[in-house]
């Protein structure tokens, strides 16, 4: 019984609050001061609750149900639980329904991004450069072991190894180490200046019919005169590659190692 | 498209969404939808990140980014469940996983929303360290918003549990710290996601160093103090 009376009181209060809010809004609009509907209803309802704490002793006729304003198919957004906890028994008025298109928008965004990812990964030249990798990358490089660089106006190619750059002394050495031209990053002149330059990387060549060992350097063969010179240069036997004698003979002669030992013997 | 509606529900009607998880309503459908949409979004974002290096890196990152988040979830889920159980929670493991999937889904949506920005910088800048730090920032913001959803969801799902509610909230925040640590280490293990220019494509990089030291080194290089080698 008591619950029924409370329900009626609540309904009555709601109706009164609506009515007062409508009138106040009308008058404030005329005065050029638009008010927030929700805040006004809250304020009025609170005031009415304070002023009318006691329920009527006799049941009053139930008011006619007020038709709800037509809403879109969507449900109103519910208030946050914190707000409800702070003001128990007083629910905020429903906000205007938000348009429900997030799922569709997300789907379109995802499809658009997919198309973009494909687009920026399509090669735009014969070197396989894509839009995503088209920016010059000198400043973007990470200096790590295996990085191959060449300064713009210098034909020499260097590889980074154990904290220093090492000159690759010949095309054969370059290829034997498994590098390709796509690995070479052209950098501005002077890029290597702040770095330590380590010993050069050479290829040592020998043919089966000759005991002599040659070092290939700038596409010339340099005869290593003896074992002592071989070891002094820091070479090890694993560096020696066997090639046909005819190939070795065709290579032009360079200065001996160490220099000053006359014309080198031919293999 | 149907799976994407769950995201709308999480973002717009989260209270009801978490209450349904609390009541165990449609848990399997929710989890499936969140899993599908988050995997798709992570894959897309991963592809954007990897595009800065090569097509192979884009494909690799598209596969590895969903793996990163799901593996982190698998590693961390038992901790949250058993600690909550210890402090009087009556949630099932499925409810816990659903909450964690909500975190991951929100994170993935935010990452997707950042993807156009990241693509813009990918196309207009060339500094690797900057791009890496940009992504770390994006992940941090998205992750923080994601875990606030977990905290909020946990409050609703475990509401009315008596005196141990406060303890369980503490557990959630401690778990979030654990989640961040596990996630960052998992990311370090599964790297590279961006791919260092000048190096060939690699699916996984050798272990060594750690996530935080690398971030500090990157900040140092962007500010011009050090060169990352």
XYZ file of C-alpha atoms in Angstrom:
496
model
C 0.000 0.000 0.000
C 2.776 2.325 1.031
C 4.723 1.450 -2.118
C 1.706 2.288 -4.231
C 1.418 5.688 -2.578
C 5.118 6.341 -3.151
C 4.739 5.422 -6.811
C 1.896 7.851 -7.228
C 3.799 10.558 -5.454
C 6.775 9.985 -7.713
C 4.631 10.181 -10.794
C 2.953 13.313 -9.571
C 6.303 14.902 -8.829
C 7.593 13.977 -12.241
C 4.607 15.579 -13.905
C 4.958 18.717 -11.822
C 8.646 18.904 -12.575
C 7.988 18.537 -16.286
C 5.372 21.247 -16.218
C 7.455 23.710 -14.217
C 10.440 23.013 -16.414
C 8.428 23.687 -19.542
C 7.179 26.994 -18.181
C 10.552 28.101 -16.916
C 12.119 27.214 -20.234
C 9.524 29.235 -22.030
C 10.110 32.263 -19.885
C 13.909 32.007 -19.986
C 13.863 31.565 -23.749
C 11.957 34.766 -23.986
C 14.577 36.399 -21.831
C 17.264 35.089 -24.155
C 18.742 32.645 -21.591
C 18.256 29.069 -22.725
C 18.453 26.549 -19.927
C 19.483 22.937 -19.876
C 16.366 20.809 -19.679
C 17.956 18.051 -17.624
C 19.476 20.385 -15.093
C 16.209 22.294 -14.746
C 14.176 19.173 -14.171
C 16.664 17.903 -11.625
C 16.650 21.192 -9.775
C 12.884 21.478 -9.768
C 12.372 17.892 -8.748
C 14.788 18.283 -5.870
C 13.031 21.438 -4.716
C 9.629 19.784 -4.901
C 10.890 16.759 -3.002
C 12.159 18.988 -0.250
C 8.975 20.989 -0.046
C 6.624 17.986 -0.153
C 8.195 15.384 2.091
C 4.964 13.791 3.258
C 2.740 11.698 1.087
C -0.997 12.499 0.940
C -2.993 10.504 3.422
C -5.745 9.692 1.006
C -5.087 8.051 -2.323
C -5.570 10.461 -5.127
C -6.848 9.636 -8.545
C -4.102 8.306 -10.755
C -3.121 10.845 -13.349
C -3.539 10.129 -16.989
C -0.413 8.589 -18.445
C 1.554 11.097 -20.399
C 2.500 9.834 -23.847
C 6.247 9.400 -24.271
C 7.833 11.479 -26.975
C 8.509 9.338 -30.005
C 12.086 8.124 -29.979
C 14.130 6.616 -32.687
C 14.558 2.866 -32.687
C 17.477 3.219 -30.350
C 17.426 3.132 -26.595
C 18.443 6.197 -24.663
C 21.939 6.281 -23.256
C 21.888 5.283 -19.628
C 23.525 7.377 -16.975
C 26.839 6.344 -15.466
C 26.572 4.168 -12.366
C 28.603 6.673 -10.351
C 25.962 9.348 -10.927
C 23.204 7.042 -9.815
C 25.135 6.048 -6.745
C 25.624 9.668 -5.805
C 21.915 10.518 -6.062
C 19.971 7.370 -5.278
C 16.314 7.467 -6.216
C 16.732 10.320 -8.671
C 17.418 9.261 -12.203
C 18.766 11.689 -14.729
C 16.535 12.387 -17.662
C 17.351 10.424 -20.774
C 19.834 12.076 -23.105
C 18.906 12.432 -26.745
C 19.546 9.119 -28.454
C 22.971 8.904 -30.042
C 23.112 7.755 -33.640
C 24.175 4.121 -33.829
C 26.612 3.989 -36.643
C 29.861 3.174 -34.878
C 29.969 -0.411 -36.105
C 29.482 0.678 -39.702
C 32.051 3.438 -39.311
C 34.568 1.033 -37.798
C 34.013 -1.382 -40.646
C 34.603 1.350 -43.204
C 37.669 2.617 -41.381
C 39.104 -0.893 -41.298
C 38.426 -1.423 -45.004
C 39.891 1.949 -45.871
C 43.018 1.210 -43.873
C 43.358 -2.179 -45.509
C 43.213 -0.528 -48.917
C 45.759 2.067 -47.771
C 48.150 -0.569 -46.460
C 47.975 -2.392 -49.792
C 48.450 0.862 -51.684
C 51.524 1.997 -49.788
C 53.127 -1.414 -50.190
C 52.861 -1.552 -53.980
C 56.309 -1.150 -55.576
C 56.529 2.074 -57.569
C 59.843 1.472 -59.330
C 62.009 -1.406 -60.505
C 64.021 -1.376 -57.257
C 60.940 -2.350 -55.310
C 60.589 1.005 -53.545
C 57.129 1.490 -52.091
C 55.415 4.667 -50.949
C 55.945 3.532 -47.376
C 59.696 3.204 -47.851
C 60.231 6.031 -50.313
C 61.592 8.567 -47.846
C 65.417 8.911 -47.799
C 66.587 6.805 -44.951
C 69.980 8.138 -43.922
C 68.695 9.530 -40.678
C 66.409 6.565 -40.273
C 69.211 4.007 -40.356
C 70.040 1.951 -37.362
C 73.757 1.347 -37.207
C 74.060 -2.369 -36.642
C 76.307 -5.202 -37.746
C 75.764 -5.947 -41.414
C 74.768 -2.408 -42.452
C 76.291 -1.623 -45.877
C 76.826 2.017 -46.829
C 78.439 4.058 -49.562
C 79.037 7.790 -49.500
C 77.490 9.647 -52.424
C 80.693 10.771 -54.124
C 82.901 7.886 -53.058
C 82.874 4.516 -54.851
C 84.056 2.602 -51.783
C 81.599 0.417 -49.963
C 81.769 -0.171 -46.228
C 80.117 -2.683 -43.959
C 79.560 -2.162 -40.251
C 81.086 -4.902 -38.137
C 81.979 -5.083 -34.444
C 81.611 -1.391 -33.774
C 83.440 -0.045 -36.852
C 83.054 0.336 -40.583
C 85.229 -1.863 -42.791
C 86.001 -1.208 -46.427
C 85.056 -4.031 -48.773
C 88.045 -4.007 -51.077
C 86.617 -5.700 -54.175
C 83.433 -6.638 -55.931
C 84.364 -10.275 -55.460
C 84.592 -9.780 -51.708
C 81.285 -7.923 -51.768
C 79.565 -10.770 -53.571
C 81.282 -13.495 -51.593
C 79.921 -11.985 -48.391
C 76.435 -12.325 -49.818
C 75.688 -8.627 -50.264
C 73.572 -7.278 -53.099
C 73.263 -3.755 -54.461
C 69.899 -3.408 -52.760
C 71.670 -3.698 -49.410
C 73.799 -0.629 -50.115
C 72.550 2.574 -48.482
C 73.822 5.686 -50.179
C 74.615 8.249 -47.504
C 75.792 11.827 -47.687
C 79.507 12.562 -47.932
C 81.173 12.694 -44.557
C 78.709 10.294 -42.999
C 81.537 7.920 -42.053
C 83.756 10.582 -40.531
C 82.627 10.177 -36.924
C 82.942 6.392 -37.068
C 85.988 4.241 -36.473
C 87.250 2.590 -39.649
C 88.408 -0.992 -39.125
C 90.673 -3.194 -41.242
C 89.523 -3.665 -44.808
C 87.794 -6.814 -45.925
C 89.802 -8.554 -48.628
C 89.525 -11.712 -50.646
C 92.652 -13.865 -50.844
C 93.012 -15.909 -53.999
C 95.104 -18.929 -54.857
C 95.016 -21.374 -57.747
C 95.690 -25.113 -57.454
C 98.824 -25.090 -59.641
C 100.660 -22.330 -57.783
C 101.866 -21.924 -54.184
C 101.428 -18.127 -54.297
C 98.667 -16.255 -52.575
C 97.297 -12.988 -53.897
C 95.088 -10.394 -52.314
C 92.363 -8.955 -54.502
C 92.167 -5.209 -54.012
C 90.364 -2.725 -56.288
C 90.194 -5.486 -58.886
C 94.006 -5.926 -58.923
C 95.900 -8.901 -57.535
C 98.606 -8.145 -54.983
C 101.118 -10.863 -54.271
C 101.716 -11.615 -50.582
C 105.380 -12.347 -50.575
C 105.662 -14.668 -47.546
C 103.919 -16.156 -44.541
C 105.183 -13.427 -42.280
C 103.558 -10.754 -44.430
C 100.423 -12.854 -44.608
C 100.151 -12.994 -40.819
C 101.185 -9.378 -40.344
C 98.214 -8.337 -42.467
C 95.924 -10.266 -40.109
C 94.865 -12.865 -42.654
C 93.894 -16.408 -41.805
C 93.910 -19.468 -44.054
C 90.104 -19.620 -44.005
C 90.041 -16.383 -46.011
C 91.852 -17.982 -48.955
C 89.636 -18.848 -51.914
C 90.672 -21.212 -54.653
C 90.079 -19.986 -58.211
C 91.212 -21.172 -61.642
C 94.779 -20.129 -62.508
C 93.601 -18.600 -65.780
C 91.326 -16.248 -63.868
C 94.205 -15.179 -61.635
C 96.523 -14.649 -64.599
C 93.952 -12.379 -66.243
C 93.860 -10.027 -63.269
C 96.217 -7.010 -63.518
C 99.115 -6.926 -61.066
C 99.181 -4.497 -58.198
C 101.907 -3.591 -55.695
C 103.294 -6.502 -53.704
C 102.608 -6.964 -49.999
C 104.779 -5.617 -48.478
C 105.705 -3.192 -51.283
C 109.033 -3.157 -53.081
C 109.516 -6.810 -53.989
C 109.617 -6.307 -57.741
C 107.313 -7.833 -60.290
C 105.120 -10.558 -58.791
C 105.377 -14.163 -59.970
C 102.534 -15.326 -62.166
C 100.441 -18.237 -61.017
C 29.807 -6.411 -39.386
C 27.708 -8.166 -36.770
C 30.784 -8.718 -34.638
C 31.525 -5.012 -34.712
C 28.254 -4.150 -32.995
C 29.713 -5.504 -29.783
C 32.186 -2.613 -29.894
C 29.376 -0.126 -30.176
C 27.760 -1.752 -27.161
C 30.980 -1.568 -25.162
C 31.572 2.065 -26.026
C 28.014 3.363 -25.735
C 26.266 1.023 -23.341
C 29.081 -0.301 -21.234
C 27.060 -0.506 -18.037
C 24.575 -2.919 -19.519
C 27.359 -4.758 -21.284
C 29.195 -5.394 -18.029
C 25.973 -6.258 -16.243
C 25.320 -8.915 -18.851
C 28.790 -10.279 -18.256
C 28.013 -10.261 -14.545
C 24.853 -12.265 -15.226
C 26.674 -14.508 -17.678
C 24.370 -13.548 -20.556
C 25.684 -14.450 -24.013
C 29.244 -14.750 -22.796
C 30.355 -17.040 -25.603
C 28.923 -14.769 -28.328
C 30.425 -11.689 -26.742
C 33.837 -13.295 -26.401
C 33.789 -14.558 -29.973
C 32.773 -11.153 -31.335
C 35.425 -9.351 -29.289
C 38.069 -11.859 -30.315
C 37.263 -11.563 -34.028
C 37.104 -7.771 -34.085
C 40.188 -7.214 -31.942
C 42.267 -9.666 -33.986
C 41.206 -7.901 -37.198
C 42.023 -4.440 -35.813
C 45.361 -5.480 -34.347
C 46.289 -7.116 -37.642
C 45.510 -3.923 -39.522
C 47.498 -1.769 -37.153
C 50.367 -4.253 -37.289
C 50.348 -4.059 -41.087
C 50.588 -0.267 -40.895
C 53.553 -0.484 -38.506
C 55.414 -3.039 -40.591
C 54.842 -1.148 -43.845
C 57.610 1.249 -42.837
C 60.089 -1.532 -43.595
C 58.792 -3.917 -46.252
C 55.811 -5.944 -47.356
C 57.115 -9.005 -45.509
C 57.457 -6.987 -42.328
C 53.902 -5.697 -42.795
C 52.583 -9.247 -43.075
C 54.703 -10.420 -40.179
C 53.562 -7.588 -37.897
C 49.951 -8.160 -38.930
C 50.270 -11.696 -37.618
C 52.372 -10.893 -34.574
C 50.426 -7.999 -33.078
C 47.229 -10.011 -32.378
C 49.467 -12.784 -31.088
C 51.155 -10.348 -28.716
C 47.908 -9.307 -27.045
C 46.323 -12.746 -26.966
C 49.466 -14.359 -25.571
C 49.647 -11.677 -22.891
C 46.027 -12.373 -22.019
C 46.673 -16.114 -21.770
C 49.704 -15.564 -19.565
C 47.976 -13.101 -17.231
C 44.439 -14.535 -17.058
C 45.052 -17.175 -14.370
C 46.633 -14.593 -12.056
C 43.621 -12.313 -12.156
C 41.173 -15.179 -11.772
C 42.832 -16.889 -8.824
C 43.649 -13.682 -6.994
C 40.055 -12.547 -7.356
C 38.919 -15.939 -6.149
C 41.181 -15.576 -3.174
C 39.488 -12.302 -2.253
C 35.961 -13.660 -2.382
C 35.007 -13.222 -6.021
C 32.324 -15.492 -7.392
C 33.142 -14.799 -11.040
C 33.895 -17.604 -13.404
C 37.021 -17.806 -15.498
C 34.906 -17.049 -18.576
C 33.689 -13.824 -17.003
C 37.267 -12.846 -16.209
C 38.378 -13.633 -19.733
C 35.422 -11.677 -21.129
C 36.505 -8.658 -19.079
C 40.077 -8.975 -20.282
C 38.879 -9.329 -23.858
C 36.940 -6.119 -23.361
C 40.218 -4.424 -22.405
C 41.906 -5.802 -25.486
C 38.988 -4.880 -27.741
C 38.918 -1.287 -26.532
C 42.681 -1.089 -27.009
C 42.373 -2.441 -30.548
C 39.640 0.033 -31.457
C 41.741 2.925 -30.213
C 44.768 1.633 -32.099
C 42.654 1.463 -35.232
C 41.532 5.016 -34.672
C 45.209 6.058 -34.392
C 46.167 4.153 -37.538
C 45.514 7.035 -39.987
C 47.732 9.309 -37.871
C 50.495 6.716 -37.766
C 50.182 6.185 -41.530
C 50.497 9.916 -42.059
C 53.762 10.026 -40.123
C 54.934 6.876 -41.871
C 54.572 8.601 -45.224
C 55.954 11.974 -44.224
C 58.876 11.251 -41.890
C 61.825 8.959 -42.168
C 63.283 8.826 -38.706
C 63.005 5.297 -37.434
C 63.434 6.141 -33.769
C 60.722 8.786 -33.940
C 58.355 6.349 -35.632
C 59.088 3.738 -32.994
C 58.476 6.171 -30.145
C 55.284 7.382 -31.813
C 54.011 3.824 -31.777
C 55.046 3.305 -28.168
C 53.057 6.415 -27.284
C 50.024 5.232 -29.214
C 50.158 1.838 -27.521
C 50.537 3.431 -24.110
C 47.511 5.680 -24.532
C 45.352 2.918 -25.994
C 46.459 0.460 -23.333
C 45.708 2.854 -20.473
C 42.194 3.521 -21.788
C 41.725 -0.220 -22.270
C 42.621 -1.084 -18.696
C 40.383 1.640 -17.305
C 37.551 -0.275 -18.978
C 38.727 -3.373 -17.149
C 38.684 -1.533 -13.845
C 35.227 -0.152 -14.557
C 33.930 -3.523 -15.699
C 35.374 -5.280 -12.694
C 33.574 -2.855 -10.385
C 30.251 -3.691 -11.983
C 30.823 -7.395 -12.348
C 32.045 -7.832 -8.776
C 29.573 -5.350 -7.234
C 28.020 -6.451 -3.964
C 30.775 -8.796 -2.929
C 30.997 -7.473 0.611
C 34.096 -6.253 2.392
C 36.506 -7.799 -0.068
C 35.436 -5.463 -2.897
C 38.138 -2.956 -2.012
C 40.751 -5.693 -1.898
C 39.651 -6.944 -5.300
C 39.960 -3.445 -6.760
C 43.514 -3.338 -5.476
C 44.089 -6.733 -7.062
C 42.833 -5.399 -10.383
C 45.229 -2.461 -10.337
C 48.140 -4.656 -9.341
C 47.158 -7.015 -12.118
C 47.159 -4.110 -14.575
C 50.787 -3.369 -13.646
C 51.600 -7.041 -14.170
C 49.783 -6.961 -17.514
C 51.862 -3.979 -18.612
C 55.132 -5.676 -17.681
C 54.210 -8.976 -19.316
C 52.942 -7.152 -22.399
C 56.094 -5.085 -22.830
C 58.350 -8.119 -22.396
C 56.174 -10.101 -24.818
C 56.496 -7.276 -27.344
C 60.268 -7.320 -26.890
C 60.332 -11.080 -27.439
C 58.198 -10.932 -30.583
C 59.979 -7.916 -32.092
C 60.530 -6.483 -34.657
C 57.162 -4.923 -35.369
C 58.444 -1.865 -37.197
C 61.626 -3.294 -38.693
C 64.897 -1.416 -38.625
C 65.823 0.279 -41.899
C 69.132 -0.968 -43.229
C 68.551 -4.453 -41.960
C 66.965 -7.257 -43.936
C 63.547 -8.567 -42.934
C 63.611 -10.880 -39.948
C 60.667 -12.653 -38.388
C 62.130 -12.542 -34.902
C 65.189 -10.742 -33.712
C 67.793 -12.185 -31.393
C 67.049 -11.717 -27.733
C 69.175 -9.209 -25.897
C 68.695 -5.926 -24.119
C 65.277 -5.038 -22.878
C 62.280 -2.959 -23.843
C 62.853 -0.088 -21.440
C 66.562 0.351 -22.180
C 65.746 0.461 -25.887
C 63.064 3.099 -25.406
C 65.428 5.296 -23.407
C 68.090 4.873 -26.088
C 65.576 5.839 -28.779
C 64.561 8.938 -26.848
C 68.252 9.773 -26.525
C 68.761 9.462 -30.282
C 65.672 11.495 -31.157
C 66.938 14.236 -28.852
C 70.420 13.942 -30.358
C 72.283 12.651 -27.313
C 73.304 9.206 -28.524
C 73.374 7.041 -31.627
C 71.615 3.715 -31.247
C 73.918 0.946 -32.439
